[in-house]
mmCIF file of C-alpha atoms in Angstrom:
data_model
loop_
_atom_site.group_PDB
_atom_site.id
_atom_site.type_symbol
_atom_site.label_atom_id
_atom_site.label_comp_id
_atom_site.label_asym_id
_atom_site.label_seq_id
_atom_site.Cartn_x
_atom_site.Cartn_y
_atom_site.Cartn_z
ATOM 1 C CA MET A 78 0.000 0.000 0.000
ATOM 2 C CA LYS A 79 0.961 3.630 -0.493
ATOM 3 C CA ALA A 80 2.863 5.528 2.222
ATOM 4 C CA ILE A 81 4.847 8.737 2.603
ATOM 5 C CA GLN A 82 8.384 8.216 3.870
ATOM 6 C CA ILE A 83 11.189 10.512 5.030
ATOM 7 C CA SER A 84 14.365 8.634 4.180
ATOM 8 C CA ALA A 85 17.022 11.254 4.956
ATOM 9 C CA ASP A 86 17.438 14.994 5.505
ATOM 10 C CA ARG A 87 15.090 16.826 3.098
ATOM 11 C CA GLN A 88 14.306 13.557 1.337
ATOM 12 C CA MET A 89 10.605 12.652 1.214
ATOM 13 C CA GLY A 90 8.808 10.432 -1.259
ATOM 14 C CA ILE A 91 6.056 7.902 -1.903
ATOM 15 C CA VAL A 92 6.889 4.259 -1.164
ATOM 16 C CA ASP A 93 5.017 0.983 -1.304
ATOM 17 C CA ILE A 94 4.855 -0.862 2.029
ATOM 18 C CA PRO A 95 3.298 -4.243 2.939
ATOM 19 C CA GLU A 96 -0.406 -4.523 3.667
ATOM 20 C CA VAL A 97 -1.427 -4.557 7.324
ATOM 21 C CA GLU A 98 -1.996 -7.837 9.149
ATOM 22 C CA LEU A 99 -4.730 -7.342 11.759
ATOM 23 C CA LYS A 100 -4.160 -8.915 15.191
ATOM 24 C CA SER A 101 -6.928 -10.023 17.529
ATOM 25 C CA ASN A 102 -6.616 -6.978 19.821
ATOM 26 C CA GLU A 103 -6.256 -4.427 17.031
ATOM 27 C CA VAL A 104 -8.433 -2.110 14.974
ATOM 28 C CA LEU A 105 -7.751 -1.549 11.276
ATOM 29 C CA LEU A 106 -8.099 2.107 10.314
ATOM 30 C CA ARG A 107 -8.539 3.498 6.828
ATOM 31 C CA LEU A 108 -6.763 6.848 6.931
ATOM 32 C CA GLU A 109 -8.631 9.758 5.381
ATOM 33 C CA TYR A 110 -6.686 12.771 6.726
ATOM 34 C CA VAL A 111 -3.320 12.941 8.471
ATOM 35 C CA GLY A 112 -1.696 16.196 9.585
ATOM 36 C CA PHE A 113 1.925 17.245 9.303
ATOM 37 C CA CYS A 114 3.162 18.719 12.592
ATOM 38 C CA GLY A 115 6.272 20.521 13.777
ATOM 39 C CA SER A 116 8.034 17.282 14.698
ATOM 40 C CA ASP A 117 7.539 16.055 11.119
ATOM 41 C CA LEU A 118 9.101 19.275 9.828
ATOM 42 C CA SER A 119 12.032 18.814 12.219
ATOM 43 C CA THR A 120 12.456 15.248 10.971
ATOM 44 C CA TYR A 121 12.422 16.462 7.371
ATOM 45 C CA LEU A 122 15.076 19.061 8.202
ATOM 46 C CA GLY A 123 17.246 16.519 10.039
ATOM 47 C CA LYS A 124 16.741 18.261 13.398
ATOM 48 C CA ASN A 125 14.709 15.668 15.291
ATOM 49 C CA PRO A 126 17.071 13.761 17.600
ATOM 50 C CA MET A 127 14.370 11.301 18.677
ATOM 51 C CA VAL A 128 13.427 9.986 15.242
ATOM 52 C CA LYS A 129 14.463 6.611 13.858
ATOM 53 C CA MET A 130 15.100 6.909 10.112
ATOM 54 C CA PRO A 131 13.772 6.063 7.602
ATOM 55 C CA VAL A 132 10.325 6.819 8.960
ATOM 56 C CA VAL A 133 6.723 7.089 7.855
ATOM 57 C CA PRO A 134 5.659 10.323 9.607
ATOM 58 C CA GLY A 135 2.273 11.326 10.947
ATOM 59 C CA HIS A 136 0.323 11.032 14.193
ATOM 60 C CA GLU A 137 -2.540 13.503 13.742
ATOM 61 C CA VAL A 138 -5.248 11.212 12.502
ATOM 62 C CA GLY A 139 -8.720 11.359 11.035
ATOM 63 C CA ALA A 140 -9.794 7.856 10.024
ATOM 64 C CA VAL A 141 -12.628 5.370 9.610
ATOM 65 C CA ILE A 142 -12.633 1.897 11.161
ATOM 66 C CA GLU A 143 -12.420 -0.709 8.415
ATOM 67 C CA ALA A 144 -12.225 -3.872 10.516
ATOM 68 C CA VAL A 145 -11.787 -5.019 14.112
ATOM 69 C CA GLY A 146 -9.971 -7.985 15.616
ATOM 70 C CA ALA A 147 -11.680 -10.791 17.510
ATOM 71 C CA ASP A 148 -10.829 -9.401 20.973
ATOM 72 C CA VAL A 149 -11.898 -5.797 20.366
ATOM 73 C CA PRO A 150 -14.798 -4.492 22.517
ATOM 74 C CA GLU A 151 -18.190 -4.036 20.879
ATOM 75 C CA GLY A 152 -18.018 -0.250 21.189
ATOM 76 C CA LEU A 153 -15.643 -0.059 18.234
ATOM 77 C CA LYS A 154 -17.334 -0.959 14.951
ATOM 78 C CA PRO A 155 -16.529 -0.724 11.234
ATOM 79 C CA GLY A 156 -17.636 2.592 9.744
ATOM 80 C CA MET A 157 -16.990 4.665 12.892
ATOM 81 C CA VAL A 158 -15.053 7.926 12.515
ATOM 82 C CA VAL A 159 -12.118 7.925 14.934
ATOM 83 C CA THR A 160 -8.826 9.490 15.835
ATOM 84 C CA CYS A 161 -6.028 7.843 17.815
ATOM 85 C CA ASN A 162 -3.754 8.295 20.797
ATOM 86 C CA PRO A 163 -0.359 7.995 19.074
ATOM 87 C CA TYR A 164 1.760 7.400 22.181
ATOM 88 C CA THR A 165 2.809 4.103 23.731
ATOM 89 C CA ASN A 166 3.272 3.470 27.436
ATOM 90 C CA CYS A 167 5.236 0.647 29.025
ATOM 91 C CA GLY A 168 3.178 0.302 32.209
ATOM 92 C CA LYS A 169 6.318 -0.214 34.303
ATOM 93 C CA CYS A 170 8.255 3.075 34.544
ATOM 94 C CA ALA A 171 7.794 5.726 37.235
ATOM 95 C CA SER A 172 5.454 7.816 35.043
ATOM 96 C CA CYS A 173 3.204 4.877 34.251
ATOM 97 C CA ARG A 174 3.218 3.731 37.871
ATOM 98 C CA ASN A 175 2.014 7.205 38.857
ATOM 99 C CA GLY A 176 -0.773 7.157 36.276
ATOM 100 C CA ARG A 177 0.832 9.745 33.990
ATOM 101 C CA VAL A 178 1.159 7.476 30.995
ATOM 102 C CA ASN A 179 1.536 10.423 28.625
ATOM 103 C CA ALA A 180 5.046 10.944 30.034
ATOM 104 C CA CYS A 181 6.130 7.302 29.833
ATOM 105 C CA GLU A 182 9.907 7.042 29.995
ATOM 106 C CA HIS A 183 9.873 4.562 27.116
ATOM 107 C CA ASN A 184 7.178 6.225 24.978
ATOM 108 C CA GLU A 185 7.273 5.669 21.240
ATOM 109 C CA THR A 186 5.197 8.109 19.214
ATOM 110 C CA LEU A 187 3.761 7.312 15.805
ATOM 111 C CA GLY A 188 5.881 8.952 13.138
ATOM 112 C CA VAL A 189 8.889 9.438 15.431
ATOM 113 C CA GLN A 190 10.255 6.313 17.125
ATOM 114 C CA ARG A 191 7.973 4.045 15.074
ATOM 115 C CA TRP A 192 6.326 4.285 11.681
ATOM 116 C CA GLY A 193 3.389 6.644 11.655
ATOM 117 C CA ALA A 194 0.067 7.153 9.934
ATOM 118 C CA MET A 195 0.995 8.736 6.594
ATOM 119 C CA ARG A 196 -0.267 5.675 4.738
ATOM 120 C CA GLU A 197 -3.504 4.245 3.455
ATOM 121 C CA LYS A 198 -4.185 1.923 6.415
ATOM 122 C CA ILE A 199 -2.823 1.278 9.897
ATOM 123 C CA ALA A 200 -3.603 -1.278 12.627
ATOM 124 C CA LEU A 201 -3.507 -0.087 16.244
ATOM 125 C CA PRO A 202 -4.303 -1.628 19.639
ATOM 126 C CA TRP A 203 -7.969 -0.957 20.348
ATOM 127 C CA GLU A 204 -7.084 0.985 23.510
ATOM 128 C CA LYS A 205 -5.440 3.669 21.353
ATOM 129 C CA VAL A 206 -8.458 4.221 19.088
ATOM 130 C CA ILE A 207 -10.702 7.123 20.129
ATOM 131 C CA PRO A 208 -14.262 7.475 18.773
ATOM 132 C CA ALA A 209 -14.774 11.015 17.518
ATOM 133 C CA GLY A 210 -18.475 11.473 18.215
ATOM 134 C CA GLY A 211 -20.103 13.536 15.486
ATOM 135 C CA LEU A 212 -16.883 14.903 13.981
ATOM 136 C CA ASP A 213 -15.783 14.341 10.399
ATOM 137 C CA PRO A 214 -12.354 12.801 9.639
ATOM 138 C CA ARG A 215 -10.932 16.135 8.440
ATOM 139 C CA THR A 216 -11.653 17.816 11.773
ATOM 140 C CA CYS A 217 -10.348 14.761 13.633
ATOM 141 C CA ALA A 218 -6.855 15.449 12.296
ATOM 142 C CA LEU A 219 -6.763 18.561 14.523
ATOM 143 C CA ILE A 220 -7.578 16.733 17.769
ATOM 144 C CA GLU A 221 -4.117 15.485 18.771
ATOM 145 C CA PRO A 222 -2.199 18.783 18.438
ATOM 146 C CA MET A 223 -4.926 20.689 20.264
ATOM 147 C CA SER A 224 -4.930 18.069 23.026
ATOM 148 C CA VAL A 225 -1.267 18.852 23.762
ATOM 149 C CA GLY A 226 -2.253 22.456 24.469
ATOM 150 C CA PHE A 227 -5.238 21.317 26.536
ATOM 151 C CA HIS A 228 -2.925 19.144 28.622
ATOM 152 C CA ALA A 229 -0.602 22.082 29.330
ATOM 153 C CA VAL A 230 -3.533 24.019 30.790
ATOM 154 C CA SER A 231 -4.366 21.044 32.998
ATOM 155 C CA ARG A 232 -0.751 20.918 34.174
ATOM 156 C CA ALA A 233 -1.047 24.614 35.072
ATOM 157 C CA GLN A 234 -4.230 23.983 37.076
ATOM 158 C CA VAL A 235 -5.789 27.046 35.454
ATOM 159 C CA THR A 236 -8.923 28.533 37.002
ATOM 160 C CA ASP A 237 -11.189 31.459 36.216
ATOM 161 C CA ILE A 238 -9.187 33.880 38.381
ATOM 162 C CA ASP A 239 -5.940 33.328 36.465
ATOM 163 C CA VAL A 240 -4.292 35.467 33.819
ATOM 164 C CA VAL A 241 -2.659 33.057 31.371
ATOM 165 C CA MET A 242 -0.033 34.068 28.824
ATOM 166 C CA VAL A 243 0.513 31.648 25.943
ATOM 167 C CA ILE A 244 3.750 32.200 24.036
ATOM 168 C CA GLY A 245 3.423 30.789 20.533
ATOM 169 C CA CYS A 246 0.209 30.662 18.528
ATOM 170 C CA GLY A 247 0.755 27.538 16.495
ATOM 171 C CA MET A 248 -1.687 24.643 16.760
ATOM 172 C CA VAL A 249 -0.494 23.573 20.215
ATOM 173 C CA GLY A 250 -0.567 27.136 21.495
ATOM 174 C CA MET A 251 -4.042 27.598 20.058
ATOM 175 C CA GLY A 252 -5.148 24.532 21.982
ATOM 176 C CA ALA A 253 -3.824 26.095 25.191
ATOM 177 C CA ILE A 254 -5.610 29.370 24.411
ATOM 178 C CA VAL A 255 -8.898 27.581 23.834
ATOM 179 C CA ARG A 256 -8.686 25.464 26.989
ATOM 180 C CA ALA A 257 -7.656 28.370 29.227
ATOM 181 C CA ALA A 258 -10.514 30.471 27.858
ATOM 182 C CA LEU A 259 -12.969 27.604 28.388
ATOM 183 C CA ARG A 260 -11.868 27.500 32.034
ATOM 184 C CA GLY A 261 -12.736 31.194 32.367
ATOM 185 C CA ALA A 262 -9.183 32.549 32.518
ATOM 186 C CA THR A 263 -8.086 35.849 31.004
ATOM 187 C CA VAL A 264 -5.808 34.827 28.134
ATOM 188 C CA ILE A 265 -2.923 36.789 26.634
ATOM 189 C CA ALA A 266 -1.611 35.422 23.321
ATOM 190 C CA ALA A 267 1.961 36.256 22.297
ATOM 191 C CA ASP A 268 3.495 35.644 18.879
ATOM 192 C CA ILE A 269 5.517 37.358 16.146
ATOM 193 C CA ASP A 270 2.792 37.017 13.492
ATOM 194 C CA ASP A 271 -0.164 39.422 13.491
ATOM 195 C CA GLU A 272 -2.356 37.022 11.483
ATOM 196 C CA LYS A 273 -1.921 34.325 14.102
ATOM 197 C CA LEU A 274 -2.612 36.840 16.851
ATOM 198 C CA ALA A 275 -5.853 37.873 15.162
ATOM 199 C CA LEU A 276 -6.901 34.230 15.016
ATOM 200 C CA ALA A 277 -5.903 33.805 18.679
ATOM 201 C CA ARG A 278 -8.481 36.447 19.594
ATOM 202 C CA GLU A 279 -11.075 34.503 17.636
ATOM 203 C CA MET A 280 -10.090 31.374 19.574
ATOM 204 C CA GLY A 281 -10.547 33.014 22.973
ATOM 205 C CA ALA A 282 -7.628 35.334 23.761
ATOM 206 C CA THR A 283 -8.605 38.597 25.447
ATOM 207 C CA TYR A 284 -5.309 40.353 24.687
ATOM 208 C CA THR A 285 -2.488 39.880 22.188
ATOM 209 C CA ILE A 286 1.149 40.933 22.098
ATOM 210 C CA ASN A 287 3.434 40.984 19.069
ATOM 211 C CA THR A 288 6.749 40.132 20.727
ATOM 212 C CA ILE A 289 8.744 41.689 17.871
ATOM 213 C CA SER A 290 7.048 45.062 17.547
ATOM 214 C CA GLU A 291 5.830 45.656 21.130
ATOM 215 C CA ASP A 292 7.452 46.072 24.540
ATOM 216 C CA VAL A 293 6.359 42.796 26.144
ATOM 217 C CA HIS A 294 7.102 43.778 29.740
ATOM 218 C CA ALA A 295 5.323 47.116 29.481
ATOM 219 C CA ARG A 296 2.286 45.608 27.796
ATOM 220 C CA LEU A 297 2.010 42.866 30.420
ATOM 221 C CA ASN A 298 2.191 45.436 33.197
ATOM 222 C CA GLU A 299 -0.697 47.297 31.561
ATOM 223 C CA MET A 300 -2.787 44.146 31.173
ATOM 224 C CA THR A 301 -2.165 42.720 34.643
ATOM 225 C CA GLY A 302 -1.986 45.837 36.817
ATOM 226 C CA GLY A 303 1.744 45.327 37.261
ATOM 227 C CA PHE A 304 1.465 41.796 38.672
ATOM 228 C CA GLY A 305 2.379 39.800 35.572
ATOM 229 C CA PRO A 306 0.545 36.704 34.343
ATOM 230 C CA ASP A 307 -0.241 33.972 36.871
ATOM 231 C CA VAL A 308 0.582 31.315 34.290
ATOM 232 C CA VAL A 309 2.931 31.393 31.306
ATOM 233 C CA ILE A 310 2.748 28.521 28.812
ATOM 234 C CA GLU A 311 5.811 28.260 26.572
ATOM 235 C CA ALA A 312 4.776 26.696 23.260
ATOM 236 C CA VAL A 313 7.667 27.723 20.999
ATOM 237 C CA GLY A 314 10.858 26.093 22.214
ATOM 238 C CA SER A 315 13.420 28.889 21.793
ATOM 239 C CA VAL A 316 15.926 30.553 24.098
ATOM 240 C CA PRO A 317 14.227 33.997 24.106
ATOM 241 C CA THR A 318 10.734 32.606 24.759
ATOM 242 C CA TYR A 319 11.881 30.379 27.619
ATOM 243 C CA GLN A 320 13.653 33.326 29.203
ATOM 244 C CA MET A 321 10.596 35.518 28.632
ATOM 245 C CA ALA A 322 8.404 32.991 30.430
ATOM 246 C CA VAL A 323 10.538 33.016 33.578
ATOM 247 C CA ASN A 324 11.158 36.760 33.513
ATOM 248 C CA GLU A 325 7.541 37.810 32.978
ATOM 249 C CA VAL A 326 5.527 35.348 35.073
ATOM 250 C CA ALA A 327 4.090 36.747 38.305
ATOM 251 C CA PHE A 328 5.601 36.063 41.704
ATOM 252 C CA THR A 329 4.438 32.575 42.811
ATOM 253 C CA GLY A 330 3.351 31.946 39.231
ATOM 254 C CA ARG A 331 3.437 28.760 37.165
ATOM 255 C CA VAL A 332 5.598 28.274 34.067
ATOM 256 C CA ILE A 333 4.543 25.395 31.818
ATOM 257 C CA CYS A 334 7.103 24.125 29.310
ATOM 258 C CA ILE A 335 5.874 22.453 26.118
ATOM 259 C CA GLY A 336 8.431 23.493 23.521
ATOM 260 C CA TYR A 337 11.724 21.662 23.041
ATOM 261 C CA ALA A 338 14.545 24.215 22.866
ATOM 262 C CA LYS A 339 17.198 23.171 20.355
ATOM 263 C CA THR A 340 20.042 24.611 22.440
ATOM 264 C CA GLU A 341 20.789 25.131 26.127
ATOM 265 C CA VAL A 342 18.919 27.977 27.819
ATOM 266 C CA SER A 343 20.496 30.257 30.443
ATOM 267 C CA PHE A 344 18.243 31.619 33.188
ATOM 268 C CA GLN A 345 18.459 34.154 35.997
ATOM 269 C CA THR A 346 17.877 31.402 38.547
ATOM 270 C CA LYS A 347 17.297 33.981 41.270
ATOM 271 C CA PHE A 348 13.803 34.328 39.821
ATOM 272 C CA PHE A 349 13.144 30.659 40.548
ATOM 273 C CA VAL A 350 13.686 31.381 44.242
ATOM 274 C CA GLN A 351 12.596 34.992 44.596
ATOM 275 C CA LYS A 352 9.319 34.361 42.805
ATOM 276 C CA GLU A 353 8.940 30.877 44.308
ATOM 277 C CA LEU A 354 7.966 29.596 40.884
ATOM 278 C CA ASP A 355 6.377 26.331 39.901
ATOM 279 C CA ILE A 356 8.108 25.239 36.685
ATOM 280 C CA ARG A 357 6.426 22.243 35.126
ATOM 281 C CA GLY A 358 6.973 20.240 31.992
ATOM 282 C CA SER A 359 4.020 19.234 29.851
ATOM 283 C CA ARG A 360 4.358 16.292 27.501
ATOM 284 C CA ASN A 361 1.874 14.857 25.024
ATOM 285 C CA ALA A 362 -1.688 14.453 26.366
ATOM 286 C CA GLN A 363 -3.876 12.264 28.545
ATOM 287 C CA PRO A 364 -7.001 10.450 27.275
ATOM 288 C CA SER A 365 -9.102 13.028 29.136
ATOM 289 C CA ASP A 366 -7.475 15.795 27.079
ATOM 290 C CA PHE A 367 -8.504 14.063 23.843
ATOM 291 C CA ARG A 368 -12.072 13.802 25.121
ATOM 292 C CA ALA A 369 -12.077 17.469 26.093
ATOM 293 C CA VAL A 370 -10.928 18.538 22.617
ATOM 294 C CA ILE A 371 -13.598 16.393 20.961
ATOM 295 C CA HIS A 372 -16.224 17.938 23.246
ATOM 296 C CA TYR A 373 -15.023 21.416 22.260
ATOM 297 C CA LEU A 374 -14.936 20.683 18.524
ATOM 298 C CA GLU A 375 -18.425 19.185 18.633
ATOM 299 C CA ARG A 376 -19.740 22.614 19.628
ATOM 300 C CA GLY A 377 -19.040 23.793 16.082
ATOM 301 C CA THR A 378 -17.546 27.117 17.196
ATOM 302 C CA CYS A 379 -13.944 26.349 16.246
ATOM 303 C CA PRO A 380 -12.833 28.021 12.968
ATOM 304 C CA VAL A 381 -11.545 24.719 11.584
ATOM 305 C CA ASP A 382 -10.982 26.024 8.057
ATOM 306 C CA ARG A 383 -8.727 28.784 9.391
ATOM 307 C CA LEU A 384 -6.536 26.204 11.137
ATOM 308 C CA ILE A 385 -6.002 24.133 7.993
ATOM 309 C CA SER A 386 -3.467 25.906 5.802
ATOM 310 C CA ARG A 387 -3.801 23.485 2.903
ATOM 311 C CA GLU A 388 -4.852 19.992 1.895
ATOM 312 C CA VAL A 389 -2.652 17.893 -0.373
ATOM 313 C CA THR A 390 -2.579 14.436 -1.874
ATOM 314 C CA PRO A 391 0.243 12.049 -0.926
ATOM 315 C CA GLU A 392 1.906 12.807 -4.260
ATOM 316 C CA GLU A 393 1.820 16.537 -3.496
ATOM 317 C CA ALA A 394 3.155 16.120 0.052
ATOM 318 C CA PRO A 395 6.927 16.287 -0.714
ATOM 319 C CA ALA A 396 6.592 19.616 -2.535
ATOM 320 C CA SER A 397 4.325 20.960 0.175
ATOM 321 C CA MET A 398 6.795 19.996 2.905
ATOM 322 C CA LYS A 399 9.583 21.704 0.967
ATOM 323 C CA GLN A 400 7.510 24.897 0.805
ATOM 324 C CA TRP A 401 6.753 24.687 4.523
ATOM 325 C CA ALA A 402 10.463 24.306 5.314
ATOM 326 C CA GLU A 403 11.155 27.487 3.353
ATOM 327 C CA SER A 404 8.386 29.491 5.084
ATOM 328 C CA PRO A 405 7.476 27.813 8.416
ATOM 329 C CA GLY A 406 5.847 30.798 10.109
ATOM 330 C CA LYS A 407 2.791 30.945 7.876
ATOM 331 C CA VAL A 408 1.519 27.388 8.328
ATOM 332 C CA PHE A 409 -0.870 26.013 10.947
ATOM 333 C CA ARG A 410 -1.575 22.562 9.569
ATOM 334 C CA ILE A 411 -1.039 20.783 6.274
ATOM 335 C CA LEU A 412 -3.388 17.845 5.919
ATOM 336 C CA VAL A 413 -2.640 14.918 3.637
ATOM 337 C CA ARG A 414 -5.840 13.516 2.133
ATOM 338 C CA PHE A 415 -5.711 9.780 1.464
#
């Protein structure tokens, strides 16, 4: 069957791989839409240290169940629209023992440590298949990246009395903006792109800051009465944005780290102590985060079309990835339509 494969740095093409053999505890999915995410772009550029090459990318899935194995529960039936939880968990490490399976020490994510979903069909353990309610497969491809942002808000324990600053208005950041707004928080969106900031307002942000053209510290003082934001969610993964998060968060605030910085980051560690900060990592998402995103998308208020930059066929994917690599700031999601 047809699949998209990244074989080396900046080398992507269409390959033929063996048909899937369905096991008794598995569900066979017919892929309809699969999204390219930032980790796929990093893999394409040769900057993803966690990937095992060559790899079939893709873990943002909108699919239809084609068949089920003999030991699959009755709730999963052929014809159902579904997405999937693309992470594995070993069940034995400290994270799994503590019930935080999303942070499994030995996690393997589809499209990174193991072959992903950029293919016509895939078989997954039934526990990883998530019914998508009334959503269509195209919308389902947005669930996983938004769930990562939802999880960050859960890690921050956001409530309606919080001011939450989200640095980075990509898909993950947008998920954090949505979830914080749904919890009643006052949300400040920060990015370098005015188009993304305008969309962030549509998604629930009360205020926006262009971190290139505006004085971030002064603007935050205006918005928060000089206190600073109670929560800062870093969803970029760069040295300046990590430093901004620590510098600008309020005393006794919470800093939530999603982005992977490519280089070491130097901090004024006195702020860790003086502000008595809670600095928390946020990795992947829990099953409850997936359910929360589905519940939100079922409302029909999300501007789905604005979040999908383009749709391409598998044959068009290599050229589209090349274009994205040349101009990464203008893309939310590229969906491959199988």
